[in-house]
GROMACS .gro file of C-alpha atoms in nm:
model
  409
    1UNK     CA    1   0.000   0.000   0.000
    2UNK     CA    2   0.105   0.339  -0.083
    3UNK     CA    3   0.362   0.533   0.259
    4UNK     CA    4   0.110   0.616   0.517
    5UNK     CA    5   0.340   0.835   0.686
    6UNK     CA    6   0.417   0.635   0.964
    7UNK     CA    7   0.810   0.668   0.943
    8UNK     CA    8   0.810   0.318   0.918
    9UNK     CA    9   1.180   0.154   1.015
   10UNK     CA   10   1.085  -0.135   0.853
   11UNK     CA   11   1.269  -0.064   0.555
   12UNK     CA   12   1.612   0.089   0.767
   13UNK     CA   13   1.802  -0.163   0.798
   14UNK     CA   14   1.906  -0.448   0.623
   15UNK     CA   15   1.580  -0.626   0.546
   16UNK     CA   16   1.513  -0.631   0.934
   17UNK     CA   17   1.237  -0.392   1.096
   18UNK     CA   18   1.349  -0.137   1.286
   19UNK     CA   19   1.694  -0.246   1.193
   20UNK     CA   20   1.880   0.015   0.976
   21UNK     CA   21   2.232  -0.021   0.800
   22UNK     CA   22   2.469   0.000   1.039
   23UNK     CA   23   2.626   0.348   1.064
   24UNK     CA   24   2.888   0.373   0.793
   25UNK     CA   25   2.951   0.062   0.611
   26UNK     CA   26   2.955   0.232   0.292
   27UNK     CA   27   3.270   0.229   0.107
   28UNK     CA   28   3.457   0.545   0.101
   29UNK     CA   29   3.301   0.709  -0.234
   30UNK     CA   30   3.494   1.023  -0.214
   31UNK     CA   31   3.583   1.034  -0.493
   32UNK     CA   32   3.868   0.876  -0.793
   33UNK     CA   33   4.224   0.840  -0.730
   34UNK     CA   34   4.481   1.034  -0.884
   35UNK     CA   35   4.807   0.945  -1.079
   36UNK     CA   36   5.125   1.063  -1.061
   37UNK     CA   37   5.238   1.248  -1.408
   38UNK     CA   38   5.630   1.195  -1.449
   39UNK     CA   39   5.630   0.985  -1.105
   40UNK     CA   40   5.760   0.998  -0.687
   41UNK     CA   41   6.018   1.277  -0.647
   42UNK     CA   42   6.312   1.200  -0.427
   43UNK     CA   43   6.252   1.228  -0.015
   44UNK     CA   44   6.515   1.557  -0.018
   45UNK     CA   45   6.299   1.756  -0.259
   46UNK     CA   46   5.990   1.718  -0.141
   47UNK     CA   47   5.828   1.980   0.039
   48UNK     CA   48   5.456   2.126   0.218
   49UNK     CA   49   5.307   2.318  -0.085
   50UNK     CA   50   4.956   2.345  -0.003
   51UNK     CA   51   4.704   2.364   0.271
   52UNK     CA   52   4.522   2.022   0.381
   53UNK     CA   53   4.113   2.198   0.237
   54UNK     CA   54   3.979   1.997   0.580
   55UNK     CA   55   4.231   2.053   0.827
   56UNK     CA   56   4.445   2.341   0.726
   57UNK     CA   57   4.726   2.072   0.818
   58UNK     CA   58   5.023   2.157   0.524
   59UNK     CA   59   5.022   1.883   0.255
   60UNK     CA   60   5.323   1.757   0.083
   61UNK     CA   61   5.396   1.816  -0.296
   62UNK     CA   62   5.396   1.466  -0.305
   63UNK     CA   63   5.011   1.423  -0.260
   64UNK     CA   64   4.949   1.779  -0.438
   65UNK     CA   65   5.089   1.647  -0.728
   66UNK     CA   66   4.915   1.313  -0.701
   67UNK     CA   67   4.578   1.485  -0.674
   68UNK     CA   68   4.628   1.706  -0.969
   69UNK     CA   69   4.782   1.410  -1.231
   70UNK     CA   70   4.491   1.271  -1.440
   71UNK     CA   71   4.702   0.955  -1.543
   72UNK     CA   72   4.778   0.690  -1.246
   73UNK     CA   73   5.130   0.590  -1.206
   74UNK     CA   74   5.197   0.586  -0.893
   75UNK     CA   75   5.214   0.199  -0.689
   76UNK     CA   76   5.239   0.147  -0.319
   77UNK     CA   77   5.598   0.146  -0.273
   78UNK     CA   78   5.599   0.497  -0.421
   79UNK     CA   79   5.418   0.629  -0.114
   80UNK     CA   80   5.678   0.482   0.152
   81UNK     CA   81   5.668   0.793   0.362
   82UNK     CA   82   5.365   0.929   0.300
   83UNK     CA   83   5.106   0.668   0.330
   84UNK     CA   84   4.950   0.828   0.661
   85UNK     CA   85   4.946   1.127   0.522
   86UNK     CA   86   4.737   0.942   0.185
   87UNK     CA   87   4.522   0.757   0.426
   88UNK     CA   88   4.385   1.116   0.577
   89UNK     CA   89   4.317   1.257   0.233
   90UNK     CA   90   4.013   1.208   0.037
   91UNK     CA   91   4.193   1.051  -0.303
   92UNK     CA   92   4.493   0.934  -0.132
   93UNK     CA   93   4.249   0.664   0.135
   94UNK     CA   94   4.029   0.573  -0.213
   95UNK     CA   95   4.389   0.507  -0.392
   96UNK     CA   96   4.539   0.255  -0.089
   97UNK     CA   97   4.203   0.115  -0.020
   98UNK     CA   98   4.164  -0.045  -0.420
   99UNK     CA   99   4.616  -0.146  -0.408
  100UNK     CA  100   4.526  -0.329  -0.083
  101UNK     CA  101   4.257  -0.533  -0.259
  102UNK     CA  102   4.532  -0.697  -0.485
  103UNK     CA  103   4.817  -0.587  -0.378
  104UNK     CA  104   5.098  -0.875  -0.282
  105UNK     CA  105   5.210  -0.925   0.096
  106UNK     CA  106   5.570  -0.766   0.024
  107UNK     CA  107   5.355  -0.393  -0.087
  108UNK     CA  108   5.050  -0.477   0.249
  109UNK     CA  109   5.367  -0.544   0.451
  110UNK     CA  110   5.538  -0.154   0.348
  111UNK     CA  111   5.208  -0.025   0.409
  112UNK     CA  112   5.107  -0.215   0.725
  113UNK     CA  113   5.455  -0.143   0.894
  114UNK     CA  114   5.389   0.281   0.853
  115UNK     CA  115   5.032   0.263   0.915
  116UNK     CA  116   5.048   0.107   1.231
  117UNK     CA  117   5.176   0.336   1.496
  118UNK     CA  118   4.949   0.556   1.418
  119UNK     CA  119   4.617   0.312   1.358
  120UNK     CA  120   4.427   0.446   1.634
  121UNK     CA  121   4.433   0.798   1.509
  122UNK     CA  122   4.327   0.678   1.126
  123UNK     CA  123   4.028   0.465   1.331
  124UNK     CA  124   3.881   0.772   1.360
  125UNK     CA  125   3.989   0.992   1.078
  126UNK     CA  126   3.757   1.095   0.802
  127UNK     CA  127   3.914   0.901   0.564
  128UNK     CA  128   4.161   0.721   0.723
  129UNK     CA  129   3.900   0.472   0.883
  130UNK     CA  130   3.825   0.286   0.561
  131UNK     CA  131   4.222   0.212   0.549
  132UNK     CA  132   4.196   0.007   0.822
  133UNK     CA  133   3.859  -0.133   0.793
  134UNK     CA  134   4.058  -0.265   0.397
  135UNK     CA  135   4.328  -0.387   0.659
  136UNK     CA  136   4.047  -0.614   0.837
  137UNK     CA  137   3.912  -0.724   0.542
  138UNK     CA  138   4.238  -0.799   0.312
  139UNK     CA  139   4.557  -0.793   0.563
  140UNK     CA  140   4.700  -1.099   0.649
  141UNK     CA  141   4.571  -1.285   0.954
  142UNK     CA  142   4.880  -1.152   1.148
  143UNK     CA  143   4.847  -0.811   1.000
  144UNK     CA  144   4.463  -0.822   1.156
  145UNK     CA  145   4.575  -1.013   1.525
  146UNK     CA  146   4.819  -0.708   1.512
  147UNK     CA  147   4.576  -0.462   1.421
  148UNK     CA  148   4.348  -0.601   1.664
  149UNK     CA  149   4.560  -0.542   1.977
  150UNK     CA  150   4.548  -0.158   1.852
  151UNK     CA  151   4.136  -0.164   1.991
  152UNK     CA  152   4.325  -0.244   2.337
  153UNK     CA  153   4.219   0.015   2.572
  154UNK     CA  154   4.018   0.195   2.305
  155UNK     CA  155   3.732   0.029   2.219
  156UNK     CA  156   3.481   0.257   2.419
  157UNK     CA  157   3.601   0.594   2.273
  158UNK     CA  158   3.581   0.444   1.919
  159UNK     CA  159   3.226   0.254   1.997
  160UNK     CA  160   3.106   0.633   2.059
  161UNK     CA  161   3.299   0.774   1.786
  162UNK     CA  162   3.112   0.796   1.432
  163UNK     CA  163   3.420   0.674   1.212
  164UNK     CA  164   3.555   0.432   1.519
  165UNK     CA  165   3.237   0.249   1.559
  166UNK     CA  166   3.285   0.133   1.167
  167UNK     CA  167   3.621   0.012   1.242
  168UNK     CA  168   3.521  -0.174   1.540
  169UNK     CA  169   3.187  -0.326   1.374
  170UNK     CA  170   3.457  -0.471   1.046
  171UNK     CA  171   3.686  -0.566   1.307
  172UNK     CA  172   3.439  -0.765   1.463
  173UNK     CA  173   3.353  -0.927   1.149
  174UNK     CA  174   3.657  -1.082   1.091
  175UNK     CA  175   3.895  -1.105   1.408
  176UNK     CA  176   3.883  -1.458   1.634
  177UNK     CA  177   3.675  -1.536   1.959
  178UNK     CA  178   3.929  -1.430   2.188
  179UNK     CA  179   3.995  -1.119   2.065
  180UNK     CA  180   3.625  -1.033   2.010
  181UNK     CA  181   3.578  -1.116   2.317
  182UNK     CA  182   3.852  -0.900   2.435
  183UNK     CA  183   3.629  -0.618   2.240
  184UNK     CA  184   3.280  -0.686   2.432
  185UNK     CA  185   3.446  -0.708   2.742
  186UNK     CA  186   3.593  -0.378   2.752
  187UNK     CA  187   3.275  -0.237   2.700
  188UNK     CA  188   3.125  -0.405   3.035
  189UNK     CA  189   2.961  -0.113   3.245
  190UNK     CA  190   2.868   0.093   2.994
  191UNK     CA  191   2.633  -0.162   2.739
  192UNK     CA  192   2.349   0.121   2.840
  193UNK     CA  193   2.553   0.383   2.720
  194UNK     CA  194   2.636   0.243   2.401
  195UNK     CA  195   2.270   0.125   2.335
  196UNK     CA  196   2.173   0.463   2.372
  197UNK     CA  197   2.426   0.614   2.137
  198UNK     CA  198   2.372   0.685   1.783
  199UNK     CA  199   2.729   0.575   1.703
  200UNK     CA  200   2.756   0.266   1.980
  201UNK     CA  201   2.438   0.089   1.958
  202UNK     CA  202   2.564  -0.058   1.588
  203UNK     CA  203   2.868  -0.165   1.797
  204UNK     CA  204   2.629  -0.372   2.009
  205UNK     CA  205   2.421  -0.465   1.756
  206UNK     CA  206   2.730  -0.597   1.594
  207UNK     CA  207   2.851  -0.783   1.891
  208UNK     CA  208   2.514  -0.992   1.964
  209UNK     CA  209   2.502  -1.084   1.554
  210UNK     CA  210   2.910  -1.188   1.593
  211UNK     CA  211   3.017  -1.316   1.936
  212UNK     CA  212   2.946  -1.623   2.064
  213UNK     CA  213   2.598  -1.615   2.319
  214UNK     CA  214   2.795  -1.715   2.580
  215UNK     CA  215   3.053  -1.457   2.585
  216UNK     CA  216   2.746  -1.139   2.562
  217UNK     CA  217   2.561  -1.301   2.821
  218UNK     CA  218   2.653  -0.981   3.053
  219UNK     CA  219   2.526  -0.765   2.747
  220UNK     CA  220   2.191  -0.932   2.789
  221UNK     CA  221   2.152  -0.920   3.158
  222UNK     CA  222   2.208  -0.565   3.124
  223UNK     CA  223   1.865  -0.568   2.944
  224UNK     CA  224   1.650  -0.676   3.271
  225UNK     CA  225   1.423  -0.447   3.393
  226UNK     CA  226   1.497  -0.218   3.053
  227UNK     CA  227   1.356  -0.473   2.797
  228UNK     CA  228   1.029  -0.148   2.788
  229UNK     CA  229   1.224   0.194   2.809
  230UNK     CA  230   1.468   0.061   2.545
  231UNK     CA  231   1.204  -0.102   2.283
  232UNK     CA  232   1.072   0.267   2.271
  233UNK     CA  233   1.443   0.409   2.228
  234UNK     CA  234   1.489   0.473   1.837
  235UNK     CA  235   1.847   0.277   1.888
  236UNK     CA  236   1.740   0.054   2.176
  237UNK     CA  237   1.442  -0.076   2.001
  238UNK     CA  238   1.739  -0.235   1.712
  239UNK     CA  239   1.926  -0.377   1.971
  240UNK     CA  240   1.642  -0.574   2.165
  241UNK     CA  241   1.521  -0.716   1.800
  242UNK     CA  242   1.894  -0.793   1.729
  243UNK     CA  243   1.876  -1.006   2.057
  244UNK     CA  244   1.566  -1.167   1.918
  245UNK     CA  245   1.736  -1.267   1.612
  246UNK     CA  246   2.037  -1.429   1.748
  247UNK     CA  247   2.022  -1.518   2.105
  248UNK     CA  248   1.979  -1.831   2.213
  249UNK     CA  249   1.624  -1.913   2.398
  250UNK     CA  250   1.751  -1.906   2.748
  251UNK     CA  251   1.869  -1.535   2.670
  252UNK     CA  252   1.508  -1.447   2.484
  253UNK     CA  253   1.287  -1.605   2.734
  254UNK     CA  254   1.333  -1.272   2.964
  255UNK     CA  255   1.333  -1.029   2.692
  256UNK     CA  256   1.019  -1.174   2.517
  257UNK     CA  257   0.889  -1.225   2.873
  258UNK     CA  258   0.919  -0.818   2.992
  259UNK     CA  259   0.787  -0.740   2.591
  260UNK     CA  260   0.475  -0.949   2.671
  261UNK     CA  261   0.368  -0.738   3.004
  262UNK     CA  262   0.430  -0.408   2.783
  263UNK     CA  263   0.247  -0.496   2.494
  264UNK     CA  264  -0.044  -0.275   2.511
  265UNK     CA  265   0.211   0.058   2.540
  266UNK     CA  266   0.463  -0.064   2.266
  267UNK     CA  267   0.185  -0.134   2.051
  268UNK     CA  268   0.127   0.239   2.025
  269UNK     CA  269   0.462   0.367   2.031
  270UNK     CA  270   0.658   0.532   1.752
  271UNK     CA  271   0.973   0.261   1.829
  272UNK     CA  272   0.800  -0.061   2.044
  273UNK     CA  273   0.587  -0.111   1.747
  274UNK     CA  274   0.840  -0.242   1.553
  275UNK     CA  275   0.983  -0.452   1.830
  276UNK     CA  276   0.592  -0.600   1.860
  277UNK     CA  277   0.608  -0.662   1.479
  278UNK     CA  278   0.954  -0.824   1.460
  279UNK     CA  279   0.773  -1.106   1.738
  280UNK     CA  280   0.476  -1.144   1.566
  281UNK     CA  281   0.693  -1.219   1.248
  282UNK     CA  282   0.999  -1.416   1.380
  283UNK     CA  283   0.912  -1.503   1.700
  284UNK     CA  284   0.766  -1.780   1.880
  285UNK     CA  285   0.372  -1.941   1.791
  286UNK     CA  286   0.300  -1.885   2.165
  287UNK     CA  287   0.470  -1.554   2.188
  288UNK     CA  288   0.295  -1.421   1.873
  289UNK     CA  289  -0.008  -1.570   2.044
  290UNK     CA  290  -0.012  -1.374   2.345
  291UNK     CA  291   0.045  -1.042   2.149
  292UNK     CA  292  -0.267  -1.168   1.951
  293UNK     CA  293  -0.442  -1.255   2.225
  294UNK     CA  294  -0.419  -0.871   2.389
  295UNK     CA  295  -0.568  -0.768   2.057
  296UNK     CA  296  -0.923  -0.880   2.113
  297UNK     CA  297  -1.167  -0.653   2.173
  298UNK     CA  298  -0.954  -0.324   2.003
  299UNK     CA  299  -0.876  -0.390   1.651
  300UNK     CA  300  -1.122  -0.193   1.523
  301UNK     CA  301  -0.898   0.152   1.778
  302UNK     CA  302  -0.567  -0.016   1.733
  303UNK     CA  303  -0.626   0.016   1.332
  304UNK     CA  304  -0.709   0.366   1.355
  305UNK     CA  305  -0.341   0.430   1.563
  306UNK     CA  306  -0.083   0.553   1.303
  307UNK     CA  307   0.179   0.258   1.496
  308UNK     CA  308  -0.047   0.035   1.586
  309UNK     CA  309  -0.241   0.012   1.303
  310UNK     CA  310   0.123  -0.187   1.148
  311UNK     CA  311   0.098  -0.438   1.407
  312UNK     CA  312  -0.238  -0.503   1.305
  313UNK     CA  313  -0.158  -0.564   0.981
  314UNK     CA  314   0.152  -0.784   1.094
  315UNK     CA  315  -0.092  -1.005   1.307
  316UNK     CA  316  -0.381  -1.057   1.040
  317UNK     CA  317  -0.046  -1.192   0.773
  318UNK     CA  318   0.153  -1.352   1.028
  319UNK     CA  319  -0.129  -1.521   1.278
  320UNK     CA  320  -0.253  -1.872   1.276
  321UNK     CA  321  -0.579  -1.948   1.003
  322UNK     CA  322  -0.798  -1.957   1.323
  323UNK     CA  323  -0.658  -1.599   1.473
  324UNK     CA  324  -0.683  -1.456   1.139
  325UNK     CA  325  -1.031  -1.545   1.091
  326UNK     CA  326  -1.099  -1.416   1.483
  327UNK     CA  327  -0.933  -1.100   1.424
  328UNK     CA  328  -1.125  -1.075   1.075
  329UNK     CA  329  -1.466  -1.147   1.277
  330UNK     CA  330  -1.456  -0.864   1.543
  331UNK     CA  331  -1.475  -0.624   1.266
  332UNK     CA  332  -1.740  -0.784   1.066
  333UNK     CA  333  -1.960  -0.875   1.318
  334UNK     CA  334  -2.289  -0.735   1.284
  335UNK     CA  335  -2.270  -0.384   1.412
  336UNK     CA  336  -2.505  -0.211   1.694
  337UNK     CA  337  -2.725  -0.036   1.499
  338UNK     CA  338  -2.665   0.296   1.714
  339UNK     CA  339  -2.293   0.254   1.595
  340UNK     CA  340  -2.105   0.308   1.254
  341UNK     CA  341  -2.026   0.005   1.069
  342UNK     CA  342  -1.670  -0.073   1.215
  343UNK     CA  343  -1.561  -0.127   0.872
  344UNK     CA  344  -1.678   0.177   0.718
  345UNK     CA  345  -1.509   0.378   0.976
  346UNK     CA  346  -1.188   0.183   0.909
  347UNK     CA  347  -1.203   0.251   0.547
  348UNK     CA  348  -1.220   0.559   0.563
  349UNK     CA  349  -0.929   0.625   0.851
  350UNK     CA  350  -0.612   0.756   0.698
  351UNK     CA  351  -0.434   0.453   0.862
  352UNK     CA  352  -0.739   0.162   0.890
  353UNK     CA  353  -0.765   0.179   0.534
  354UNK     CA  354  -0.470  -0.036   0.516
  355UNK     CA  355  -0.579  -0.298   0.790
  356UNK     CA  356  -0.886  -0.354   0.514
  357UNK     CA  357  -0.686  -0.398   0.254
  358UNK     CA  358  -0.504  -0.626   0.444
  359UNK     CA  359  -0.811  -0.837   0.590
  360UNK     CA  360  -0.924  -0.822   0.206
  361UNK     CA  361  -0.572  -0.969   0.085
  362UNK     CA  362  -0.543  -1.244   0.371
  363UNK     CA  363  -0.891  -1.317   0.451
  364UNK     CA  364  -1.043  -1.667   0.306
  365UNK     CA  365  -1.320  -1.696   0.007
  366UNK     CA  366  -1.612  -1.695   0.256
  367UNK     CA  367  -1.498  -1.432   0.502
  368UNK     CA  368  -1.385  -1.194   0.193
  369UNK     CA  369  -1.720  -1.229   0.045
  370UNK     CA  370  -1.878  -1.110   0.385
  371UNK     CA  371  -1.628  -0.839   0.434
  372UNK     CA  372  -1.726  -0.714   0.085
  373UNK     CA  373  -2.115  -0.759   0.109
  374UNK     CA  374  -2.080  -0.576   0.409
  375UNK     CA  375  -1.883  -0.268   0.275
  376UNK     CA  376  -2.124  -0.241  -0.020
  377UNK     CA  377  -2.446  -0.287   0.200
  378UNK     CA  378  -2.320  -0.014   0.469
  379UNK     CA  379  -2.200   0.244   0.245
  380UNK     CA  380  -2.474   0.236   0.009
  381UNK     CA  381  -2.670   0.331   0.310
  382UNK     CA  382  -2.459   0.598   0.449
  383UNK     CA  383  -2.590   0.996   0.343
  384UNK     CA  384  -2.404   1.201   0.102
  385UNK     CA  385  -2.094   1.311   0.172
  386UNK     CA  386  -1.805   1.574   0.038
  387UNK     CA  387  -1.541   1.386  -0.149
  388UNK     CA  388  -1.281   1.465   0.074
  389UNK     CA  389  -1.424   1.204   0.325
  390UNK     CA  390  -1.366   0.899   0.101
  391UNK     CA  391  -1.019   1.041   0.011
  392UNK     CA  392  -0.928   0.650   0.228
  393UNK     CA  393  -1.231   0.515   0.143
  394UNK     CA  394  -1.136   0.502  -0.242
  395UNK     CA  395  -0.820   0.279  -0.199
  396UNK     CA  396  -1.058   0.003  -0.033
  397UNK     CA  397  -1.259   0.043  -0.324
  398UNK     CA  398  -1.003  -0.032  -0.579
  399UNK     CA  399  -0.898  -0.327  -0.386
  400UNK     CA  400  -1.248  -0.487  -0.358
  401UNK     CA  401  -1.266  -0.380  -0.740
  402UNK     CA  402  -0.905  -0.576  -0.751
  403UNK     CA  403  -1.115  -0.902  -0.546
  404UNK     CA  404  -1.420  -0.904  -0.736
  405UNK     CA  405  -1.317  -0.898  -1.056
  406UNK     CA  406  -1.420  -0.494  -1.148
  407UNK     CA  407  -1.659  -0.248  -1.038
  408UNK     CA  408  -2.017  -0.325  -0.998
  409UNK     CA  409  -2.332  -0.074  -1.029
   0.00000   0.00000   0.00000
């Protein structure tokens, strides 16, 4: 159905709801690499000729001239000297970033050996951090153990820090138990701070989809007693679905256990909502139940709630043929007659419109048929009525149209 304006985080991250990209895994499009015209000048004559455009740090001819030459000559071994310096810049990082891809060991080696002193710096440079994350992904295992021992001592400031967080979510990817390990652990006492960070929460995120359950069990105990306030946190609410998805069912069992009590407020909420949805699509029959189950009785409000008018919908495709047809039933039963039709006042809601549509996708032969008799009968009984007030109304139409095979008269 067409955007209802509901800001929906379903489609933020990586296929999962509520789960976005995490922060900065693009590669570094900055821009092309130069070439070196009439190639590397000799370490005596080369001097600071311009002014770094981000820093105001002096830049060496060396790069100048590498940034102005259209033609690429210029290898790895040519920069033995300069490579820091080429990591920080804009073309220089896109330049050692596509060598390292194929470059030999000898040429990762000359790089690795100048880079490394000053690794922690690059983690959170500009451009500098996509050198290293290359280093994760195409060093040598040594050259990444090495690299590795670098996050010692430093993994909180780069969690928090929008270009260390990157580094620390590739390193992750890639480096062994122990040292991942190493990683989490420094990070004990502050999982709540991280969680709540706009930089650190894909850190954690990255942990619970990486590390072994046993070795985040402190990150999930954490959670207890916070399973609510963080579902409705817009970075919280990625990090309890990430536990969801990967923890084992010991770990769950609480979370899905504190998410059942606060149903009926997440529901309604901007962030829980999508927490709610992620159960009733992944998780458990009996969990997914019991979210049902508080649904009786207030479809026909929940489906006029701009967030919980999604969980509807995620209920009526994702429940079992007997809660479908329940669900479908409560608003199809015949109405008081000193009320409106509940469907006709769901049609014509900005955001029920879609839970019709819905019940008219999902819904069996028998109930559809009653679902459309009843439209048809209602509003052909309803007063005229400006235009404006079937603006909703219309899209119904078209999809009973769409079930019927056409319009009737």
């Amino acid at each position: 159905p067409p955007q209802r304006g509901r800001n929906d985080r379903n489609q933020f991250q990586g296929g999962r709801p509520g789960a976005p990209p995490a922060r900065g895994r693009e590669s570094n499009r900055g821009g092309g690499g130069g070439g070196g015209g009439g190639g590397a000048q000799g370490p005596n004559s080369r001097y600071y000729a311009a002014q770094d455009e981000q820093y105001g740090a002096p830049r060496s001819a060396l790069l100048e001239e590498f940034r102005n030459t259209k033609v690429q000559k210029y290898e790895l071994s040519d920069l033995v000297g300069y490579l820091v310096e080429f990591s920080s810049d804009q073309h220089g990082s896109r330049f050692i970033q596509q060598k390292l891809e194929t470059a030999s060991d000898a040429d990762k080696q000359l790089v690795f050996d100048e880079i490394l002193p000053h690794a922690v710096r690059l983690m959170t440079d500009v451009f500098g951090n996509y050198v290293i994350q290359k280093f994760f992904e195409f060093g040598t295992p040594l050259q990444k153990r090495e690299l590795a021992k670098q996050l010692k001592g430093n993994v909180l400031d780069l969690a928090l820090q929008m270009y260390g967080c990157r580094v620390i979510q590739k390193a992750l990817e890639v480096i062994d138990l122990e040292q991942q390990t190493a990683v989490v652990r420094e990070l004990e006492g502050q999982i709540m701070r991280c969680v709540k960070d706009q930089n650190g929460n894909h850190v954690i995120q990255k942990c619970i989809e990486k590390i072994s359950s046993e070795a985040i069990q402190f990150v999930v105990d954490s959670f207890k007693g916070q399973v609510m306030a963080l579902s409705m946190h817009p970075y919280g609410c990625r990090v309890i679905q990430r536990i969801l998805e990967y923890c084992v069912d010991s770990q769950t069992a609480v979370i899905l256990d504190e998410l059942n009590r606060a149903t009926p407020l997440l529901v309604n909420d901007q962030y829980g909502n999508y927490v709610i949805q992620h159960v009733v699509e992944h998780g458990r029959p009996r969990d997914r139940s019991n979210i049902i189950s508080n649904m009786y009785g207030k479809i026909v409000e929940m489906s006029q709630h701009k967030y919980a008018s999604n969980v509807v919908e995620k209920c009526l495709q994702f429940g079992t043929p007997k809660e479908r047809r329940d669900l479908i039933n409560e608003v199809i039963q015949a109405p008081d007659p000193q009320q409106p039709c509940p469907l006709l006042v769901m049609m014509k809601d900005q955001f029920g419109n879609y839970v019709v549509q819905k019940i008219l996708d999902i819904a069996d032969d028998d109930q559809r048929e009653i679902v459309i008799s009843r439209i048809r009968s209602e509003a052909g009984q309803q007063p005229m009525m400006p235009p404006k007030k079937f603006t909703y109304g219309k899209h119904v139409c078209n999809r009973i149209e769409r079930h019927a095979g056409g319009p009737r008269n």
